[in-house]
PDB file of C-alpha atoms in Angstrom:
ATOM      1  CA  UNK A 222      13.991 -18.073  15.329  1.00 84.00           C
ATOM      2  CA  UNK A 223      13.440 -14.826  13.273  1.00 90.00           C
ATOM      3  CA  UNK A 224      14.533 -11.601  14.686  1.00 88.00           C
ATOM      4  CA  UNK A 225      11.839  -8.683  14.772  1.00 89.00           C
ATOM      5  CA  UNK A 226      12.307  -6.141  12.171  1.00 90.00           C
ATOM      6  CA  UNK A 227      12.741  -2.441  12.926  1.00 86.00           C
ATOM      7  CA  UNK A 228      11.205  -0.379   9.776  1.00 90.00           C
ATOM      8  CA  UNK A 229      12.062   3.188   9.993  1.00 91.00           C
ATOM      9  CA  UNK A 230       9.364   5.458   8.538  1.00 90.00           C
ATOM     10  CA  UNK A 231      10.742   6.745   5.239  1.00 93.00           C
ATOM     11  CA  UNK A 232      10.333  10.208   3.897  1.00 93.00           C
ATOM     12  CA  UNK A 233       9.077  10.815   0.262  1.00 93.00           C
ATOM     13  CA  UNK A 234      10.497  13.941  -1.673  1.00 95.00           C
ATOM     14  CA  UNK A 235       8.276  14.625  -4.480  1.00 97.00           C
ATOM     15  CA  UNK A 236       9.660  16.032  -7.886  1.00 97.00           C
ATOM     16  CA  UNK A 237       6.890  18.089  -8.211  1.00 96.00           C
ATOM     17  CA  UNK A 238       6.336  21.063  -6.010  1.00 97.00           C
ATOM     18  CA  UNK A 239       3.464  19.922  -3.526  1.00 97.00           C
ATOM     19  CA  UNK A 240       0.438  22.527  -3.595  1.00 96.00           C
ATOM     20  CA  UNK A 241       0.835  25.012  -0.978  1.00 94.00           C
ATOM     21  CA  UNK A 242      -2.360  24.311   1.618  1.00 91.00           C
ATOM     22  CA  UNK A 243      -2.750  28.620   1.924  1.00 93.00           C
ATOM     23  CA  UNK A 244      -2.852  28.461  -1.845  1.00 96.00           C
ATOM     24  CA  UNK A 245      -4.873  25.988  -2.707  1.00 96.00           C
ATOM     25  CA  UNK A 246      -7.856  26.707  -4.664  1.00 97.00           C
ATOM     26  CA  UNK A 247     -11.614  25.706  -3.599  1.00 96.00           C
ATOM     27  CA  UNK A 248     -11.466  22.740  -5.628  1.00 96.00           C
ATOM     28  CA  UNK A 249      -8.196  21.348  -4.077  1.00 96.00           C
ATOM     29  CA  UNK A 250      -9.457  22.383  -0.890  1.00 92.00           C
ATOM     30  CA  UNK A 251     -12.276  20.214  -1.240  1.00 93.00           C
ATOM     31  CA  UNK A 252     -10.314  17.345  -2.699  1.00 92.00           C
ATOM     32  CA  UNK A 253      -7.899  17.169   0.557  1.00 90.00           C
ATOM     33  CA  UNK A 254     -10.969  17.732   2.723  1.00 83.00           C
ATOM     34  CA  UNK A 255      -9.229  20.114   4.779  1.00 58.00           C
ATOM     35  CA  UNK A 256     -10.924  20.709   7.995  1.00 44.00           C
ATOM     36  CA  UNK A 257      -9.908  22.496  11.540  1.00 44.00           C
ATOM     37  CA  UNK A 258      -8.995  19.142  12.892  1.00 40.00           C
ATOM     38  CA  UNK A 259      -6.900  17.820   9.873  1.00 47.00           C
ATOM     39  CA  UNK A 260      -4.080  20.954   9.290  1.00 49.00           C
ATOM     40  CA  UNK A 261      -1.327  18.784   8.373  1.00 70.00           C
ATOM     41  CA  UNK A 262      -1.957  17.245   4.627  1.00 84.00           C
ATOM     42  CA  UNK A 263       1.182  14.476   3.234  1.00 87.00           C
ATOM     43  CA  UNK A 264       3.494  16.145   0.574  1.00 91.00           C
ATOM     44  CA  UNK A 265       2.211  13.436  -2.010  1.00 91.00           C
ATOM     45  CA  UNK A 266      -1.845  14.212  -1.148  1.00 91.00           C
ATOM     46  CA  UNK A 267      -0.665  18.016  -2.250  1.00 93.00           C
ATOM     47  CA  UNK A 268       1.593  16.999  -5.032  1.00 95.00           C
ATOM     48  CA  UNK A 269      -1.798  14.806  -6.665  1.00 94.00           C
ATOM     49  CA  UNK A 270      -4.131  17.612  -5.884  1.00 95.00           C
ATOM     50  CA  UNK A 271      -2.469  19.824  -8.717  1.00 97.00           C
ATOM     51  CA  UNK A 272      -5.376  17.649 -10.514  1.00 96.00           C
ATOM     52  CA  UNK A 273      -8.008  17.847  -8.042  1.00 95.00           C
ATOM     53  CA  UNK A 274     -10.635  15.370 -10.247  1.00 95.00           C
ATOM     54  CA  UNK A 275      -8.260  12.729 -10.687  1.00 94.00           C
ATOM     55  CA  UNK A 276      -7.016  12.785  -6.616  1.00 92.00           C
ATOM     56  CA  UNK A 277     -10.493  12.699  -6.048  1.00 92.00           C
ATOM     57  CA  UNK A 278     -11.091   9.554  -8.096  1.00 92.00           C
ATOM     58  CA  UNK A 279      -8.220   8.137  -6.825  1.00 91.00           C
ATOM     59  CA  UNK A 280      -8.501   8.406  -3.122  1.00 88.00           C
ATOM     60  CA  UNK A 281     -12.007   7.291  -3.461  1.00 89.00           C
ATOM     61  CA  UNK A 282     -11.177   4.104  -5.062  1.00 92.00           C
ATOM     62  CA  UNK A 283      -8.132   3.463  -3.229  1.00 92.00           C
ATOM     63  CA  UNK A 284     -10.332   3.863   0.250  1.00 90.00           C
ATOM     64  CA  UNK A 285     -12.880   1.727  -1.629  1.00 92.00           C
ATOM     65  CA  UNK A 286     -10.453  -1.408  -1.885  1.00 95.00           C
ATOM     66  CA  UNK A 287      -8.116  -0.962   1.056  1.00 94.00           C
ATOM     67  CA  UNK A 288     -10.540   0.343   3.923  1.00 91.00           C
ATOM     68  CA  UNK A 289     -14.229  -1.019   2.924  1.00 89.00           C
ATOM     69  CA  UNK A 290     -15.740  -3.200   5.905  1.00 91.00           C
ATOM     70  CA  UNK A 291     -16.204  -6.859   5.088  1.00 93.00           C
ATOM     71  CA  UNK A 292     -14.353  -9.356   2.819  1.00 95.00           C
ATOM     72  CA  UNK A 293     -11.067  -9.679   3.084  1.00 98.00           C
ATOM     73  CA  UNK A 294      -9.602  -8.418   6.532  1.00 97.00           C
ATOM     74  CA  UNK A 295      -7.391  -5.302   6.454  1.00 96.00           C
ATOM     75  CA  UNK A 296      -4.272  -6.707   7.480  1.00 97.00           C
ATOM     76  CA  UNK A 297      -4.375  -9.168   4.739  1.00 98.00           C
ATOM     77  CA  UNK A 298      -5.175  -6.338   2.219  1.00 98.00           C
ATOM     78  CA  UNK A 299      -1.669  -5.050   3.903  1.00 97.00           C
ATOM     79  CA  UNK A 300       0.177  -7.542   3.210  1.00 98.00           C
ATOM     80  CA  UNK A 301      -1.049  -8.073  -0.274  1.00 98.00           C
ATOM     81  CA  UNK A 302       0.028  -4.328  -0.771  1.00 98.00           C
ATOM     82  CA  UNK A 303       3.428  -5.083   1.091  1.00 98.00           C
ATOM     83  CA  UNK A 304       4.199  -8.259  -1.713  1.00 97.00           C
ATOM     84  CA  UNK A 305       3.150  -5.815  -4.406  1.00 97.00           C
ATOM     85  CA  UNK A 306       5.529  -2.859  -2.979  1.00 97.00           C
ATOM     86  CA  UNK A 307       8.312  -5.290  -2.523  1.00 96.00           C
ATOM     87  CA  UNK A 308       8.328  -6.297  -6.263  1.00 96.00           C
ATOM     88  CA  UNK A 309       7.722  -3.038  -7.569  1.00 96.00           C
ATOM     89  CA  UNK A 310      10.756  -2.376  -5.858  1.00 95.00           C
ATOM     90  CA  UNK A 311       8.463   0.383  -4.029  1.00 95.00           C
ATOM     91  CA  UNK A 312      10.342   1.308  -0.680  1.00 94.00           C
ATOM     92  CA  UNK A 313       8.348   3.981   0.455  1.00 94.00           C
ATOM     93  CA  UNK A 314       5.325   1.765   0.306  1.00 95.00           C
ATOM     94  CA  UNK A 315       6.330  -1.553   1.588  1.00 96.00           C
ATOM     95  CA  UNK A 316       7.762   0.360   4.886  1.00 95.00           C
ATOM     96  CA  UNK A 317       4.009   2.168   5.012  1.00 94.00           C
ATOM     97  CA  UNK A 318       2.473  -1.321   4.416  1.00 96.00           C
ATOM     98  CA  UNK A 319       4.497  -3.303   6.754  1.00 97.00           C
ATOM     99  CA  UNK A 320       3.847  -1.217   9.681  1.00 96.00           C
ATOM    100  CA  UNK A 321       0.500  -0.929   9.359  1.00 95.00           C
ATOM    101  CA  UNK A 322       0.247  -4.989   8.894  1.00 97.00           C
ATOM    102  CA  UNK A 323       2.248  -4.776  12.184  1.00 96.00           C
ATOM    103  CA  UNK A 324      -0.434  -2.642  13.725  1.00 95.00           C
ATOM    104  CA  UNK A 325      -3.546  -4.657  12.745  1.00 96.00           C
ATOM    105  CA  UNK A 326      -1.725  -7.734  13.427  1.00 95.00           C
ATOM    106  CA  UNK A 327      -0.498  -6.737  16.701  1.00 95.00           C
ATOM    107  CA  UNK A 328       2.512  -8.692  15.762  1.00 93.00           C
ATOM    108  CA  UNK A 329       5.532  -8.485  13.684  1.00 95.00           C
ATOM    109  CA  UNK A 330       5.961 -11.854  13.005  1.00 96.00           C
ATOM    110  CA  UNK A 331       4.924 -12.027   9.329  1.00 97.00           C
ATOM    111  CA  UNK A 332       6.726  -8.631   8.309  1.00 97.00           C
ATOM    112  CA  UNK A 333      10.081  -9.986   9.890  1.00 96.00           C
ATOM    113  CA  UNK A 334       9.757 -13.072   8.038  1.00 96.00           C
ATOM    114  CA  UNK A 335       9.371 -11.613   4.709  1.00 97.00           C
ATOM    115  CA  UNK A 336      11.901  -8.697   5.455  1.00 95.00           C
ATOM    116  CA  UNK A 337      14.519 -11.383   6.508  1.00 95.00           C
ATOM    117  CA  UNK A 338      13.857 -13.419   3.625  1.00 94.00           C
ATOM    118  CA  UNK A 339      11.656 -15.987   5.659  1.00 95.00           C
ATOM    119  CA  UNK A 340       9.011 -16.513   3.812  1.00 92.00           C
ATOM    120  CA  UNK A 341       9.120 -19.984   4.380  1.00 93.00           C
ATOM    121  CA  UNK A 342       8.280 -19.653   7.717  1.00 96.00           C
ATOM    122  CA  UNK A 343       4.923 -17.775   6.872  1.00 97.00           C
ATOM    123  CA  UNK A 344       1.576 -19.985   8.037  1.00 96.00           C
ATOM    124  CA  UNK A 345      -0.213 -21.202   5.270  1.00 97.00           C
ATOM    125  CA  UNK A 346      -2.903 -18.603   4.568  1.00 98.00           C
ATOM    126  CA  UNK A 347      -0.101 -15.374   4.552  1.00 98.00           C
ATOM    127  CA  UNK A 348       2.005 -17.565   2.719  1.00 98.00           C
ATOM    128  CA  UNK A 349      -0.616 -18.146  -0.011  1.00 98.00           C
ATOM    129  CA  UNK A 350      -1.245 -14.458   0.605  1.00 98.00           C
ATOM    130  CA  UNK A 351       2.646 -13.093  -0.313  1.00 97.00           C
ATOM    131  CA  UNK A 352       3.093 -15.169  -3.150  1.00 96.00           C
ATOM    132  CA  UNK A 353       0.195 -14.682  -4.724  1.00 97.00           C
ATOM    133  CA  UNK A 354       0.784 -10.693  -3.771  1.00 97.00           C
ATOM    134  CA  UNK A 355       4.167 -11.253  -5.927  1.00 96.00           C
ATOM    135  CA  UNK A 356       3.149 -13.592  -8.228  1.00 96.00           C
ATOM    136  CA  UNK A 357       0.386 -11.083  -9.990  1.00 95.00           C
ATOM    137  CA  UNK A 358       2.765  -8.093  -9.642  1.00 96.00           C
ATOM    138  CA  UNK A 359       5.695  -9.982 -11.287  1.00 94.00           C
ATOM    139  CA  UNK A 360       3.333 -10.929 -14.516  1.00 91.00           C
ATOM    140  CA  UNK A 361      -0.258 -10.241 -13.908  1.00 92.00           C
ATOM    141  CA  UNK A 362      -1.316 -11.093 -17.608  1.00 92.00           C
ATOM    142  CA  UNK A 363       0.036 -14.605 -16.658  1.00 91.00           C
ATOM    143  CA  UNK A 364      -2.305 -15.359 -13.935  1.00 90.00           C
ATOM    144  CA  UNK A 365      -4.256 -18.535 -13.589  1.00 93.00           C
ATOM    145  CA  UNK A 366      -6.121 -20.797 -11.814  1.00 94.00           C
ATOM    146  CA  UNK A 367      -3.353 -22.280 -10.497  1.00 96.00           C
ATOM    147  CA  UNK A 368      -2.078 -19.318  -8.840  1.00 95.00           C
ATOM    148  CA  UNK A 369      -5.512 -18.833  -6.802  1.00 97.00           C
ATOM    149  CA  UNK A 370      -6.309 -22.608  -5.975  1.00 98.00           C
ATOM    150  CA  UNK A 371      -3.405 -21.896  -2.849  1.00 98.00           C
ATOM    151  CA  UNK A 372      -5.639 -19.083  -1.423  1.00 98.00           C
ATOM    152  CA  UNK A 373      -8.843 -21.563  -1.445  1.00 98.00           C
ATOM    153  CA  UNK A 374      -6.703 -24.210   0.101  1.00 98.00           C
ATOM    154  CA  UNK A 375      -6.435 -21.204   3.094  1.00 98.00           C
ATOM    155  CA  UNK A 376      -9.627 -20.845   3.321  1.00 98.00           C
ATOM    156  CA  UNK A 377     -10.203 -17.857   0.940  1.00 98.00           C
ATOM    157  CA  UNK A 378     -13.327 -17.547  -0.092  1.00 97.00           C
ATOM    158  CA  UNK A 379     -14.299 -15.676  -3.628  1.00 97.00           C
ATOM    159  CA  UNK A 380     -14.672 -11.936  -2.133  1.00 97.00           C
ATOM    160  CA  UNK A 381     -11.504 -12.249   0.128  1.00 98.00           C
ATOM    161  CA  UNK A 382     -10.071 -13.364  -3.324  1.00 98.00           C
ATOM    162  CA  UNK A 383     -11.437 -10.318  -5.659  1.00 97.00           C
ATOM    163  CA  UNK A 384     -10.514  -8.244  -2.639  1.00 98.00           C
ATOM    164  CA  UNK A 385      -6.715  -9.212  -2.526  1.00 98.00           C
ATOM    165  CA  UNK A 386      -6.448  -9.070  -6.167  1.00 98.00           C
ATOM    166  CA  UNK A 387      -7.411  -5.410  -6.185  1.00 97.00           C
ATOM    167  CA  UNK A 388      -5.230  -4.624  -2.972  1.00 98.00           C
ATOM    168  CA  UNK A 389      -2.395  -6.276  -5.255  1.00 98.00           C
ATOM    169  CA  UNK A 390      -3.371  -4.504  -8.483  1.00 97.00           C
ATOM    170  CA  UNK A 391      -4.027  -0.794  -7.058  1.00 97.00           C
ATOM    171  CA  UNK A 392      -0.756  -0.903  -6.085  1.00 96.00           C
ATOM    172  CA  UNK A 393       1.189  -1.736  -9.277  1.00 93.00           C
ATOM    173  CA  UNK A 394      -0.502   1.592  -9.932  1.00 94.00           C
ATOM    174  CA  UNK A 395       0.022   3.713  -7.123  1.00 94.00           C
ATOM    175  CA  UNK A 396       3.776   2.306  -6.443  1.00 96.00           C
ATOM    176  CA  UNK A 397       4.550   3.762 -10.309  1.00 94.00           C
ATOM    177  CA  UNK A 398       2.706   6.765  -9.523  1.00 93.00           C
ATOM    178  CA  UNK A 399       5.223   7.113  -6.155  1.00 93.00           C
ATOM    179  CA  UNK A 400       8.060   6.207  -8.296  1.00 93.00           C
ATOM    180  CA  UNK A 401       7.571   8.821 -11.089  1.00 95.00           C
ATOM    181  CA  UNK A 402       6.448  11.878  -9.025  1.00 96.00           C
ATOM    182  CA  UNK A 403       9.452  11.705  -5.974  1.00 96.00           C
ATOM    183  CA  UNK A 404      11.590   9.320  -4.258  1.00 94.00           C
ATOM    184  CA  UNK A 405      12.122   8.056  -0.636  1.00 93.00           C
ATOM    185  CA  UNK A 406      14.578   7.981   2.040  1.00 91.00           C
ATOM    186  CA  UNK A 407      15.193   7.621   5.719  1.00 85.00           C
ATOM    187  CA  UNK A 408      13.128   9.979   7.895  1.00 66.00           C
ATOM    188  CA  UNK A 409      15.788  13.209   9.053  1.00 57.00           C
TER     189      UNK A 409
END
């Protein structure tokens, strides 16, 4: 039996001073979509919004990949993000996406198996997604049809596979962005 993993939230510390919400330009405020009901904007967002145009483009792309309706379900997208983040060494993203997967799946069995290095205990679909996320993150240029075959065998269609590739690929970029802009440690 695999024990349940308990993942404490991490805190991300930027190397570049985040934009102060009070001092943000109109373009930065628009990019952050500050509303009266959403006063707290993360330090990560406030760091990225130094360049509001690229932040807006990044956020639109990220939301289209991770939150779009249809295609691959959200829990599987989060599993792809988790696998990529582990390979890329981004502890912050790995914890965030592991916690999101647990919430969406309404159990921690998959995440616990991964964190206790028991990927062999995963079901066929979860194992195929996790292996593919790791493979694509290590050497994306070497991915072949053989790497996609287990996804098809687990019942995934073309749209789901493309959605998974997008989720994994955006974390190749997002993880590297997080590393260069700051570091994470336990919330204190």
